[in-house]
Amino acid sequence: MAKYYSCCNFLIFFALFLNIWVCANAHFNYKEALTKSIIFLEAQRSGKLPPNHRPPWRGDSALDDGKEAGVDLVGGYYDAGDNVKYGFPMAFTVTTLAWAAYFYGPEIQDSGEMNNLLDSIRWGTDYLLKASVQDNRLFVQVGDPKADHQCWVRPENMKTPRTVLEINQNRPGTEIAAETAAALAASSIVFRDVDKPYAENLLNRAKKLFQFAEEHQGTFDGACPFYCSYSGYNDELLWGATWLYIATKDQQYSQYILEESTSAVVYEFSWDLKFAGVQVLLSQLYWEGQKEFQTFQEQANGYICSVLPESPYRQPFMTPGGLIHFRDGANSQYVTSTAFLFSVYSDLLAKHNIQVTCGDKTFTHVELMGFAKQEMDYLLGNNPVKRSIMVGFGQNPPLHAHHRGASVPMMAPTEDVNCGMSFVYWYNTDAPNPNELTGAILGGPDRADNFIDSRVNSSMTEPCTYINSLAIGVLAKLAKHHISS
């Protein structure tokens, strides 16, 4: 009997070893994943679509946005699976797209995707310029979330109110104003060599928005419960000032960073919490000779040590399959944000021949990139359920994304939809989406690595623009260097 169990244990061990080895040597087409990630962003576009628009099932939508307020707010992005345009996550999406283009420009150029990425950034910045055309006034939302969530309809056919919300001197929204300033400043950097007048326009608007954010401080809660700022606005002010400093080298912004800002060691980077992103950005400047940013570089090390699984200071939960897990509900956003920061930081460590010390352990750039790659590979299919979390990519990809446009069949723009019956026809069904939401990285699995591909399970199957925006730089790096699992 003992011998029997010994043989069984050996066979089980061998099987596990073989499975681990096969997973560890899996190969993903990162260039394909990169291309499709950008195609997803095109599927999120609102407004009059250009001739080179790729998702064939999308059409023009929301062409009267802003009309009730007497302004032109046509364009921009729908943030997720609904038809509301939220300025806060839209601006963060643009900022992080611009960061990818800024830091991983050569890799994205080599992939052949730079023009598509610039188009994606510009689709956002064109809208943000419209929304901020008046000084000390920024339009931050279009659409009534309550009414929108009572109708499961394509944006091309929606008849729900396109309510407009704004911030101004009397109703400030520091987070959104500063994030929009960051988006325009970061984007101005990537457009400098391709459209200098446009870049200058972006930068001038960014300066005005940052001034507005700084002079009229207050939290805007009009987007709650969907985009409540739990972290406050100090991180956005620091984030905006940092991007403006990188874009201008104007000492007023470095002075703000060093003398007026607030920072902290955190273990999350997201649309709501920007400190870690700032610290990585300023670490680059520190290692390039600006030693006044030493505190931020030390905080960046603190971020790495608080996240890296092998670090004695690790804080986030890791699933049994190796996925970082912060909370249910679009958890993939924290996966791609972590992977992006670790990828950028690993490149900085490699360039300057530096390691990170966490207590009694030391980590190299190779280990940081290994973790970033592990997280991206999980989303692409190297996970316990052996399936991709990206629509239209890899093995057994999701078919039921929680997304109105993808799940509702194409129909004439004039066709009226019964909102009550829309959920019967297209939401509460097991039928696969008729339109492939190519490239969308969905919300992802739970803490036990379970992923249920069901439209009604929005926490697992809803996409977000900022999940994909943070994946693009890492995927470009992986594609460039042919790093396979």
Tab-separated table of C-alpha atoms in Angstrom:
chain	number	residue	atom	x	y	z
A	1	MET	CA	0.000	0.000	0.000
A	2	ALA	CA	2.787	2.369	0.877
A	3	LYS	CA	4.423	1.602	-2.435
A	4	TYR	CA	1.144	2.352	-4.251
A	5	TYR	CA	0.852	5.765	-2.654
A	6	SER	CA	4.489	6.444	-3.421
A	7	CYS	CA	3.888	5.717	-7.110
A	8	CYS	CA	0.745	7.825	-7.135
A	9	ASN	CA	2.545	10.715	-5.496
A	10	PHE	CA	5.302	10.433	-8.079
A	11	LEU	CA	2.825	10.414	-10.944
A	12	ILE	CA	0.938	13.363	-9.483
A	13	PHE	CA	4.182	15.247	-8.976
A	14	PHE	CA	5.295	14.449	-12.534
A	15	ALA	CA	1.961	15.572	-13.938
A	16	LEU	CA	2.117	18.807	-11.970
A	17	PHE	CA	5.698	19.367	-13.041
A	18	LEU	CA	4.812	18.723	-16.669
A	19	ASN	CA	1.850	21.105	-16.444
A	20	ILE	CA	3.978	23.819	-14.879
A	21	TRP	CA	6.696	23.308	-17.498
A	22	VAL	CA	4.219	23.470	-20.372
A	23	CYS	CA	2.629	26.642	-18.953
A	24	ALA	CA	6.015	28.199	-18.314
A	25	ASN	CA	6.992	27.635	-21.928
A	26	ALA	CA	3.717	28.674	-23.518
A	27	HIS	CA	3.971	31.203	-26.315
A	28	PHE	CA	1.762	34.205	-26.897
A	29	ASN	CA	1.654	36.442	-29.925
A	30	TYR	CA	2.161	39.710	-28.067
A	31	LYS	CA	2.069	41.770	-31.236
A	32	GLU	CA	-1.384	40.404	-32.013
A	33	ALA	CA	-2.491	41.173	-28.465
A	34	LEU	CA	-1.130	44.715	-28.800
A	35	THR	CA	-2.930	45.305	-32.097
A	36	LYS	CA	-6.198	43.986	-30.737
A	37	SER	CA	-5.901	46.052	-27.552
A	38	ILE	CA	-5.953	49.208	-29.653
A	39	ILE	CA	-8.839	47.916	-31.784
A	40	PHE	CA	-10.867	47.598	-28.580
A	41	LEU	CA	-10.336	51.296	-27.876
A	42	GLU	CA	-11.758	52.056	-31.314
A	43	ALA	CA	-14.878	50.095	-30.381
A	44	GLN	CA	-15.317	52.453	-27.409
A	45	ARG	CA	-15.405	55.593	-29.522
A	46	SER	CA	-18.350	57.938	-29.341
A	47	GLY	CA	-19.285	60.450	-32.037
A	48	LYS	CA	-18.750	60.554	-35.794
A	49	LEU	CA	-16.475	57.657	-36.669
A	50	PRO	CA	-13.616	58.087	-39.171
A	51	PRO	CA	-13.388	56.144	-42.465
A	52	ASN	CA	-10.526	53.968	-41.164
A	53	HIS	CA	-12.518	52.793	-38.141
A	54	ARG	CA	-11.932	49.056	-37.750
A	55	PRO	CA	-14.740	47.428	-35.682
A	56	PRO	CA	-17.322	46.925	-38.466
A	57	TRP	CA	-20.327	46.708	-36.155
A	58	ARG	CA	-19.883	50.174	-34.657
A	59	GLY	CA	-21.487	53.280	-36.146
A	60	ASP	CA	-21.879	56.977	-35.371
A	61	SER	CA	-23.447	57.725	-32.005
A	62	ALA	CA	-24.303	60.544	-29.604
A	63	LEU	CA	-23.997	63.212	-32.283
A	64	ASP	CA	-25.928	65.769	-30.209
A	65	ASP	CA	-23.826	65.450	-27.055
A	66	GLY	CA	-23.453	68.795	-25.312
A	67	LYS	CA	-26.387	70.356	-27.141
A	68	GLU	CA	-28.424	70.877	-23.987
A	69	ALA	CA	-25.545	72.915	-22.519
A	70	GLY	CA	-24.888	74.831	-25.724
A	71	VAL	CA	-21.494	73.213	-26.323
A	72	ASP	CA	-20.057	70.616	-28.688
A	73	LEU	CA	-19.228	67.490	-26.704
A	74	VAL	CA	-19.384	65.031	-29.576
A	75	GLY	CA	-16.624	62.435	-29.483
A	76	GLY	CA	-14.556	60.894	-26.729
A	77	TYR	CA	-14.912	57.419	-25.278
A	78	TYR	CA	-17.490	55.301	-23.518
A	79	ASP	CA	-15.567	54.005	-20.528
A	80	ALA	CA	-16.899	50.451	-20.277
A	81	GLY	CA	-19.957	48.426	-21.265
A	82	ASP	CA	-22.488	51.251	-20.974
A	83	ASN	CA	-23.077	54.440	-22.935
A	84	VAL	CA	-22.064	57.177	-20.481
A	85	LYS	CA	-18.989	59.335	-21.069
A	86	TYR	CA	-17.146	59.892	-17.778
A	87	GLY	CA	-14.413	62.507	-17.980
A	88	PHE	CA	-12.325	61.229	-15.082
A	89	PRO	CA	-11.536	57.699	-16.331
A	90	MET	CA	-11.430	58.972	-19.921
A	91	ALA	CA	-8.650	61.398	-19.029
A	92	PHE	CA	-6.754	58.687	-17.146
A	93	THR	CA	-7.061	56.414	-20.176
A	94	VAL	CA	-5.527	59.154	-22.332
A	95	THR	CA	-2.733	59.877	-19.829
A	96	THR	CA	-1.697	56.238	-19.668
A	97	LEU	CA	-1.908	55.790	-23.436
A	98	ALA	CA	0.385	58.794	-23.778
A	99	TRP	CA	2.768	57.362	-21.173
A	100	ALA	CA	2.999	54.146	-23.193
A	101	ALA	CA	3.788	56.129	-26.355
A	102	TYR	CA	6.287	58.311	-24.457
A	103	PHE	CA	8.214	55.517	-22.735
A	104	TYR	CA	7.823	52.674	-25.233
A	105	GLY	CA	7.857	54.696	-28.449
A	106	PRO	CA	10.519	52.604	-30.248
A	107	GLU	CA	8.808	49.340	-29.325
A	108	ILE	CA	5.398	50.581	-30.459
A	109	GLN	CA	6.932	51.974	-33.646
A	110	ASP	CA	8.536	48.605	-34.389
A	111	SER	CA	5.183	46.894	-33.896
A	112	GLY	CA	3.628	49.090	-36.590
A	113	GLU	CA	1.017	50.417	-34.154
A	114	MET	CA	2.251	53.938	-33.448
A	115	ASN	CA	-0.149	55.658	-35.846
A	116	ASN	CA	-3.084	53.704	-34.438
A	117	LEU	CA	-2.004	54.565	-30.906
A	118	LEU	CA	-1.643	58.252	-31.746
A	119	ASP	CA	-5.109	58.171	-33.299
A	120	SER	CA	-6.449	56.656	-30.070
A	121	ILE	CA	-4.787	59.334	-27.980
A	122	ARG	CA	-5.998	62.101	-30.274
A	123	TRP	CA	-9.569	60.781	-30.183
A	124	GLY	CA	-9.437	61.441	-26.452
A	125	THR	CA	-7.532	64.733	-26.494
A	126	ASP	CA	-9.790	66.235	-29.173
A	127	TYR	CA	-12.716	65.614	-26.855
A	128	LEU	CA	-10.917	66.902	-23.751
A	129	LEU	CA	-10.077	70.111	-25.622
A	130	LYS	CA	-13.754	70.568	-26.450
A	131	ALA	CA	-14.724	69.899	-22.843
A	132	SER	CA	-12.286	72.523	-21.527
A	133	VAL	CA	-12.689	75.283	-24.096
A	134	GLN	CA	-13.721	77.855	-21.450
A	135	ASP	CA	-11.383	78.866	-18.634
A	136	ASN	CA	-12.287	77.517	-15.186
A	137	ARG	CA	-14.997	75.338	-16.685
A	138	LEU	CA	-14.700	71.659	-17.575
A	139	PHE	CA	-17.463	69.372	-18.782
A	140	VAL	CA	-16.921	66.067	-17.000
A	141	GLN	CA	-19.816	63.776	-17.923
A	142	VAL	CA	-22.351	63.196	-20.666
A	143	GLY	CA	-25.266	60.825	-20.111
A	144	ASP	CA	-27.623	59.934	-17.282
A	145	PRO	CA	-26.196	56.789	-15.612
A	146	LYS	CA	-29.473	55.826	-13.956
A	147	ALA	CA	-31.491	56.011	-17.173
A	148	ASP	CA	-28.656	54.452	-19.159
A	149	HIS	CA	-28.545	51.428	-16.877
A	150	GLN	CA	-32.252	50.863	-17.400
A	151	CYS	CA	-31.850	50.319	-21.137
A	152	TRP	CA	-29.649	47.634	-22.739
A	153	VAL	CA	-29.161	49.257	-26.124
A	154	ARG	CA	-26.378	50.018	-28.581
A	155	PRO	CA	-25.033	53.590	-28.425
A	156	GLU	CA	-26.161	54.011	-32.042
A	157	ASN	CA	-29.796	53.510	-30.978
A	158	MET	CA	-29.926	55.020	-27.497
A	159	LYS	CA	-32.653	57.494	-26.664
A	160	THR	CA	-31.757	57.982	-22.998
A	161	PRO	CA	-30.988	61.536	-21.778
A	162	ARG	CA	-27.533	62.914	-22.547
A	163	THR	CA	-27.327	64.933	-19.367
A	164	VAL	CA	-24.249	67.153	-19.095
A	165	LEU	CA	-22.313	67.703	-15.876
A	166	GLU	CA	-19.598	70.286	-15.376
A	167	ILE	CA	-17.158	71.607	-12.799
A	168	ASN	CA	-16.388	75.288	-12.424
A	169	GLN	CA	-15.276	77.901	-9.896
A	170	ASN	CA	-18.385	77.376	-7.797
A	171	ARG	CA	-18.451	73.609	-8.118
A	172	PRO	CA	-14.816	72.473	-8.252
A	173	GLY	CA	-13.539	69.031	-9.104
A	174	THR	CA	-9.820	69.061	-8.489
A	175	GLU	CA	-9.282	65.375	-9.302
A	176	ILE	CA	-10.835	65.626	-12.754
A	177	ALA	CA	-9.276	68.978	-13.638
A	178	ALA	CA	-5.789	67.820	-12.616
A	179	GLU	CA	-6.171	64.446	-14.370
A	180	THR	CA	-7.289	66.206	-17.541
A	181	ALA	CA	-4.259	68.497	-17.238
A	182	ALA	CA	-2.064	65.396	-16.934
A	183	ALA	CA	-3.680	63.831	-20.001
A	184	LEU	CA	-3.130	66.904	-22.164
A	185	ALA	CA	0.421	67.506	-20.900
A	186	ALA	CA	1.472	63.881	-21.436
A	187	SER	CA	-0.118	63.859	-24.878
A	188	SER	CA	1.634	67.080	-25.837
A	189	ILE	CA	4.948	65.256	-25.461
A	190	VAL	CA	4.058	62.489	-27.917
A	191	PHE	CA	2.626	64.895	-30.503
A	192	ARG	CA	5.609	67.259	-30.502
A	193	ASP	CA	7.368	65.587	-33.393
A	194	VAL	CA	4.269	64.839	-35.465
A	195	ASP	CA	2.059	67.919	-34.980
A	196	LYS	CA	3.799	70.732	-33.132
A	197	PRO	CA	0.917	73.267	-33.207
A	198	TYR	CA	-1.447	70.647	-31.812
A	199	ALA	CA	1.070	69.748	-29.097
A	200	GLU	CA	1.378	73.407	-28.104
A	201	ASN	CA	-2.396	73.714	-27.917
A	202	LEU	CA	-2.577	70.669	-25.655
A	203	LEU	CA	0.147	71.997	-23.382
A	204	ASN	CA	-1.368	75.471	-23.066
A	205	ARG	CA	-4.717	73.966	-22.127
A	206	ALA	CA	-3.030	71.650	-19.632
A	207	LYS	CA	-1.439	74.634	-17.876
A	208	LYS	CA	-4.802	76.376	-17.543
A	209	LEU	CA	-6.509	73.254	-16.240
A	210	PHE	CA	-3.819	72.668	-13.643
A	211	GLN	CA	-4.124	76.264	-12.478
A	212	PHE	CA	-7.879	75.783	-12.226
A	213	ALA	CA	-7.408	72.554	-10.264
A	214	GLU	CA	-4.968	74.175	-7.868
A	215	GLU	CA	-6.845	77.433	-7.304
A	216	HIS	CA	-10.326	75.919	-6.913
A	217	GLN	CA	-9.876	72.853	-4.772
A	218	GLY	CA	-12.675	70.470	-3.946
A	219	THR	CA	-13.837	66.956	-4.696
A	220	PHE	CA	-16.473	66.407	-7.373
A	221	ASP	CA	-18.838	63.618	-6.390
A	222	GLY	CA	-21.267	63.875	-9.307
A	223	ALA	CA	-19.987	60.646	-10.852
A	224	CYS	CA	-20.710	58.595	-7.719
A	225	PRO	CA	-21.371	55.743	-7.224
A	226	PHE	CA	-19.528	54.882	-10.434
A	227	TYR	CA	-16.358	56.956	-10.137
A	228	CYS	CA	-16.064	58.219	-6.586
A	229	SER	CA	-12.642	59.568	-5.675
A	230	TYR	CA	-11.768	57.682	-2.509
A	231	SER	CA	-8.138	58.811	-2.498
A	232	GLY	CA	-8.789	62.554	-2.559
A	233	TYR	CA	-7.140	64.926	-4.995
A	234	ASN	CA	-3.565	65.318	-3.710
A	235	ASP	CA	-2.417	62.474	-5.938
A	236	GLU	CA	-3.967	64.049	-9.038
A	237	LEU	CA	-2.370	67.427	-8.286
A	238	LEU	CA	1.032	65.754	-7.966
A	239	TRP	CA	0.372	63.675	-11.100
A	240	GLY	CA	-0.634	66.744	-13.119
A	241	ALA	CA	2.340	68.784	-11.905
A	242	THR	CA	4.719	65.937	-12.746
A	243	TRP	CA	3.497	65.580	-16.315
A	244	LEU	CA	3.607	69.346	-16.760
A	245	TYR	CA	7.169	69.413	-15.450
A	246	ILE	CA	8.231	66.636	-17.829
A	247	ALA	CA	6.548	68.470	-20.703
A	248	THR	CA	7.863	71.956	-19.912
A	249	LYS	CA	10.859	71.694	-17.528
A	250	ASP	CA	9.308	74.798	-15.954
A	251	GLN	CA	10.619	75.195	-12.414
A	252	GLN	CA	7.236	76.248	-11.071
A	253	TYR	CA	6.084	72.646	-11.465
A	254	SER	CA	9.196	71.123	-9.869
A	255	GLN	CA	8.749	73.610	-7.034
A	256	TYR	CA	5.162	72.455	-6.621
A	257	ILE	CA	6.282	68.819	-6.602
A	258	LEU	CA	8.995	69.423	-4.016
A	259	GLU	CA	7.374	72.010	-1.765
A	260	GLU	CA	3.598	71.874	-2.053
A	261	SER	CA	2.619	68.336	-2.963
A	262	THR	CA	1.698	65.357	-0.834
A	263	SER	CA	2.932	61.845	-1.562
A	264	ALA	CA	2.797	58.420	0.089
A	265	VAL	CA	3.936	54.829	-0.377
A	266	VAL	CA	1.024	52.829	-1.780
A	267	TYR	CA	0.609	49.447	-3.451
A	268	GLU	CA	-2.057	50.378	-6.008
A	269	PHE	CA	-1.981	52.379	-9.221
A	270	SER	CA	-5.369	53.158	-10.734
A	271	TRP	CA	-7.681	55.837	-12.119
A	272	ASP	CA	-8.292	56.851	-8.512
A	273	LEU	CA	-4.788	56.603	-7.023
A	274	LYS	CA	-1.780	58.012	-8.889
A	275	PHE	CA	1.054	58.209	-6.318
A	276	ALA	CA	2.906	55.103	-7.545
A	277	GLY	CA	2.790	56.324	-11.136
A	278	VAL	CA	4.261	59.676	-10.109
A	279	GLN	CA	7.020	57.974	-8.133
A	280	VAL	CA	8.068	55.855	-11.107
A	281	LEU	CA	8.075	58.914	-13.381
A	282	LEU	CA	10.177	60.933	-10.946
A	283	SER	CA	12.546	58.000	-10.398
A	284	GLN	CA	13.436	58.257	-14.068
A	285	LEU	CA	14.328	61.926	-13.576
A	286	TYR	CA	16.245	61.130	-10.376
A	287	TRP	CA	18.450	58.565	-12.121
A	288	GLU	CA	18.970	60.995	-14.978
A	289	GLY	CA	20.599	63.377	-12.517
A	290	GLN	CA	17.834	65.299	-10.736
A	291	LYS	CA	18.738	64.207	-7.231
A	292	GLU	CA	16.124	66.469	-5.655
A	293	PHE	CA	13.589	63.741	-6.441
A	294	GLN	CA	15.305	61.161	-4.227
A	295	THR	CA	12.363	60.834	-1.835
A	296	PHE	CA	10.072	59.869	-4.693
A	297	GLN	CA	12.561	57.282	-5.924
A	298	GLU	CA	12.668	55.764	-2.438
A	299	GLN	CA	8.866	55.708	-2.398
A	300	ALA	CA	8.899	53.952	-5.774
A	301	ASN	CA	11.099	51.266	-4.229
A	302	GLY	CA	8.557	51.067	-1.418
A	303	TYR	CA	5.816	50.492	-3.980
A	304	ILE	CA	7.785	47.685	-5.624
A	305	CYS	CA	8.508	46.066	-2.271
A	306	SER	CA	4.860	46.254	-1.226
A	307	VAL	CA	3.696	44.449	-4.384
A	308	LEU	CA	6.373	41.952	-5.473
A	309	PRO	CA	5.213	38.472	-4.400
A	310	GLU	CA	8.621	37.396	-3.048
A	311	SER	CA	9.076	40.596	-1.037
A	312	PRO	CA	8.757	40.332	2.760
A	313	TYR	CA	6.586	43.463	2.618
A	314	ARG	CA	4.070	42.264	0.021
A	315	GLN	CA	0.516	43.447	0.696
A	316	PRO	CA	-1.870	42.608	-2.181
A	317	PHE	CA	-3.559	39.226	-2.297
A	318	MET	CA	-2.283	36.763	-4.885
A	319	THR	CA	-4.610	34.119	-6.257
A	320	PRO	CA	-3.446	30.485	-6.196
A	321	GLY	CA	-2.780	30.828	-9.933
A	322	GLY	CA	-0.506	33.850	-9.416
A	323	LEU	CA	-2.768	36.788	-10.252
A	324	ILE	CA	-2.606	39.956	-8.200
A	325	HIS	CA	-6.084	40.611	-6.817
A	326	PHE	CA	-7.227	43.863	-5.241
A	327	ARG	CA	-10.999	43.664	-5.416
A	328	ASP	CA	-13.803	42.093	-7.400
A	329	GLY	CA	-15.057	44.324	-10.194
A	330	ALA	CA	-12.668	45.033	-13.064
A	331	ASN	CA	-9.723	43.612	-11.121
A	332	SER	CA	-7.835	43.348	-14.416
A	333	GLN	CA	-7.229	47.090	-14.214
A	334	TYR	CA	-4.893	46.485	-11.267
A	335	VAL	CA	-3.214	43.635	-13.123
A	336	THR	CA	-2.349	45.760	-16.152
A	337	SER	CA	-1.457	48.824	-14.060
A	338	THR	CA	0.905	46.760	-11.910
A	339	ALA	CA	2.445	45.092	-14.952
A	340	PHE	CA	2.988	48.456	-16.632
A	341	LEU	CA	4.707	50.083	-13.647
A	342	PHE	CA	6.878	47.017	-13.061
A	343	SER	CA	7.819	46.936	-16.745
A	344	VAL	CA	8.819	50.603	-16.796
A	345	TYR	CA	10.700	50.336	-13.492
A	346	SER	CA	12.546	47.222	-14.653
A	347	ASP	CA	13.786	49.137	-17.696
A	348	LEU	CA	14.971	51.987	-15.498
A	349	LEU	CA	16.796	49.567	-13.180
A	350	ALA	CA	18.442	47.866	-16.159
A	351	LYS	CA	19.518	51.139	-17.736
A	352	HIS	CA	21.132	52.426	-14.553
A	353	ASN	CA	22.395	49.046	-13.273
A	354	ILE	CA	20.419	49.254	-10.032
A	355	GLN	CA	18.604	46.718	-7.866
A	356	VAL	CA	15.762	47.035	-5.374
A	357	THR	CA	16.276	45.958	-1.775
A	358	CYS	CA	13.271	44.823	0.241
A	359	GLY	CA	14.342	43.929	3.749
A	360	ASP	CA	16.772	41.014	3.489
A	361	LYS	CA	16.026	40.402	-0.209
A	362	THR	CA	17.346	42.061	-3.328
A	363	PHE	CA	15.600	42.049	-6.685
A	364	THR	CA	16.943	42.743	-10.165
A	365	HIS	CA	15.266	44.190	-13.231
A	366	VAL	CA	14.911	40.631	-14.534
A	367	GLU	CA	12.752	39.622	-11.579
A	368	LEU	CA	10.576	42.723	-11.852
A	369	MET	CA	9.958	42.113	-15.537
A	370	GLY	CA	9.350	38.454	-14.842
A	371	PHE	CA	6.509	39.409	-12.533
A	372	ALA	CA	5.067	41.909	-15.037
A	373	LYS	CA	5.175	39.264	-17.727
A	374	GLN	CA	3.589	36.660	-15.462
A	375	GLU	CA	0.634	38.959	-14.855
A	376	MET	CA	0.123	39.745	-18.543
A	377	ASP	CA	0.506	36.095	-19.498
A	378	TYR	CA	-2.188	35.166	-16.994
A	379	LEU	CA	-4.634	37.470	-18.782
A	380	LEU	CA	-3.623	36.067	-22.160
A	381	GLY	CA	-4.239	32.468	-21.120
A	382	ASN	CA	-1.486	31.154	-18.832
A	383	ASN	CA	-3.827	30.536	-15.902
A	384	PRO	CA	-5.490	27.644	-14.053
A	385	VAL	CA	-8.591	27.664	-16.280
A	386	LYS	CA	-6.399	27.710	-19.432
A	387	ARG	CA	-8.376	30.437	-21.155
A	388	SER	CA	-7.752	33.949	-22.392
A	389	ILE	CA	-9.391	36.899	-20.627
A	390	MET	CA	-8.986	38.974	-23.826
A	391	VAL	CA	-11.847	38.822	-26.314
A	392	GLY	CA	-10.857	37.451	-29.712
A	393	PHE	CA	-7.403	36.348	-28.598
A	394	GLY	CA	-5.863	33.052	-27.615
A	395	GLN	CA	-7.441	29.899	-26.297
A	396	ASN	CA	-11.153	29.780	-25.447
A	397	PRO	CA	-11.584	33.567	-25.215
A	398	PRO	CA	-14.725	35.106	-23.648
A	399	LEU	CA	-17.867	35.267	-25.783
A	400	HIS	CA	-20.253	37.096	-23.455
A	401	ALA	CA	-18.648	40.439	-22.633
A	402	HIS	CA	-20.885	42.680	-20.509
A	403	HIS	CA	-21.116	45.308	-23.243
A	404	ARG	CA	-24.153	46.807	-24.920
A	405	GLY	CA	-22.688	47.439	-28.353
A	406	ALA	CA	-21.165	43.969	-28.611
A	407	SER	CA	-24.191	42.077	-27.305
A	408	VAL	CA	-26.941	43.807	-29.318
A	409	PRO	CA	-27.258	42.979	-33.045
A	410	MET	CA	-26.692	45.732	-35.574
A	411	MET	CA	-29.865	47.568	-36.569
A	412	ALA	CA	-30.898	50.731	-38.360
A	413	PRO	CA	-30.053	53.908	-36.408
A	414	THR	CA	-33.720	54.928	-36.602
A	415	GLU	CA	-35.008	51.719	-35.039
A	416	ASP	CA	-36.637	52.200	-31.633
A	417	VAL	CA	-35.726	49.805	-28.843
A	418	ASN	CA	-38.077	48.897	-26.013
A	419	CYS	CA	-35.889	49.379	-22.938
A	420	GLY	CA	-37.826	46.920	-20.801
A	421	MET	CA	-37.593	44.149	-23.380
A	422	SER	CA	-33.968	44.924	-24.244
A	423	PHE	CA	-32.799	42.972	-21.202
A	424	VAL	CA	-34.927	39.979	-22.224
A	425	TYR	CA	-33.639	39.974	-25.784
A	426	TRP	CA	-29.941	40.714	-25.314
A	427	TYR	CA	-28.865	40.760	-21.675
A	428	ASN	CA	-30.388	37.763	-19.905
A	429	THR	CA	-29.421	35.252	-22.578
A	430	ASP	CA	-26.736	32.614	-22.941
A	431	ALA	CA	-26.180	33.387	-26.603
A	432	PRO	CA	-22.690	34.620	-27.501
A	433	ASN	CA	-22.362	38.290	-28.391
A	434	PRO	CA	-23.179	38.817	-32.086
A	435	ASN	CA	-20.351	41.358	-32.357
A	436	GLU	CA	-16.807	40.486	-31.294
A	437	LEU	CA	-15.382	43.084	-28.900
A	438	THR	CA	-11.926	42.382	-30.268
A	439	GLY	CA	-9.063	43.018	-27.860
A	440	ALA	CA	-11.114	43.852	-24.772
A	441	ILE	CA	-9.468	42.655	-21.574
A	442	LEU	CA	-12.409	41.850	-19.343
A	443	GLY	CA	-12.774	42.314	-15.582
A	444	GLY	CA	-11.178	38.972	-14.847
A	445	PRO	CA	-11.384	36.116	-12.348
A	446	ASP	CA	-12.116	36.112	-8.633
A	447	ARG	CA	-9.713	35.415	-5.762
A	448	ALA	CA	-9.918	31.666	-6.425
A	449	ASP	CA	-9.060	32.004	-10.156
A	450	ASN	CA	-12.666	31.311	-11.175
A	451	PHE	CA	-13.781	33.057	-14.353
A	452	ILE	CA	-17.409	32.790	-15.441
A	453	ASP	CA	-18.024	33.974	-18.986
A	454	SER	CA	-21.518	35.349	-18.378
A	455	ARG	CA	-22.885	38.707	-19.515
A	456	VAL	CA	-24.775	39.178	-16.258
A	457	ASN	CA	-21.554	38.776	-14.261
A	458	SER	CA	-20.270	42.278	-14.886
A	459	SER	CA	-17.469	42.080	-12.309
A	460	MET	CA	-15.806	39.398	-14.447
A	461	THR	CA	-16.898	40.251	-17.981
A	462	GLU	CA	-17.115	44.042	-18.275
A	463	PRO	CA	-14.253	45.764	-20.130
A	464	CYS	CA	-12.824	49.212	-19.363
A	465	THR	CA	-10.704	51.507	-21.513
A	466	TYR	CA	-8.116	51.941	-18.744
A	467	ILE	CA	-7.561	48.189	-18.442
A	468	ASN	CA	-6.361	48.177	-22.042
A	469	SER	CA	-4.544	51.510	-21.984
A	470	LEU	CA	-2.241	50.171	-19.270
A	471	ALA	CA	-1.599	46.930	-21.173
A	472	ILE	CA	-0.299	48.557	-24.341
A	473	GLY	CA	3.211	49.524	-23.201
A	474	VAL	CA	3.935	46.116	-21.662
A	475	LEU	CA	2.623	44.261	-24.706
A	476	ALA	CA	4.779	46.420	-26.986
A	477	LYS	CA	7.856	45.608	-24.920
A	478	LEU	CA	7.071	41.888	-24.916
A	479	ALA	CA	6.430	41.940	-28.665
A	480	LYS	CA	9.670	43.767	-29.377
A	481	HIS	CA	11.914	41.441	-27.429
A	482	HIS	CA	10.079	38.251	-28.356
A	483	ILE	CA	9.790	37.314	-24.720
A	484	SER	CA	7.710	34.172	-24.549
A	485	SER	CA	6.559	32.376	-21.452
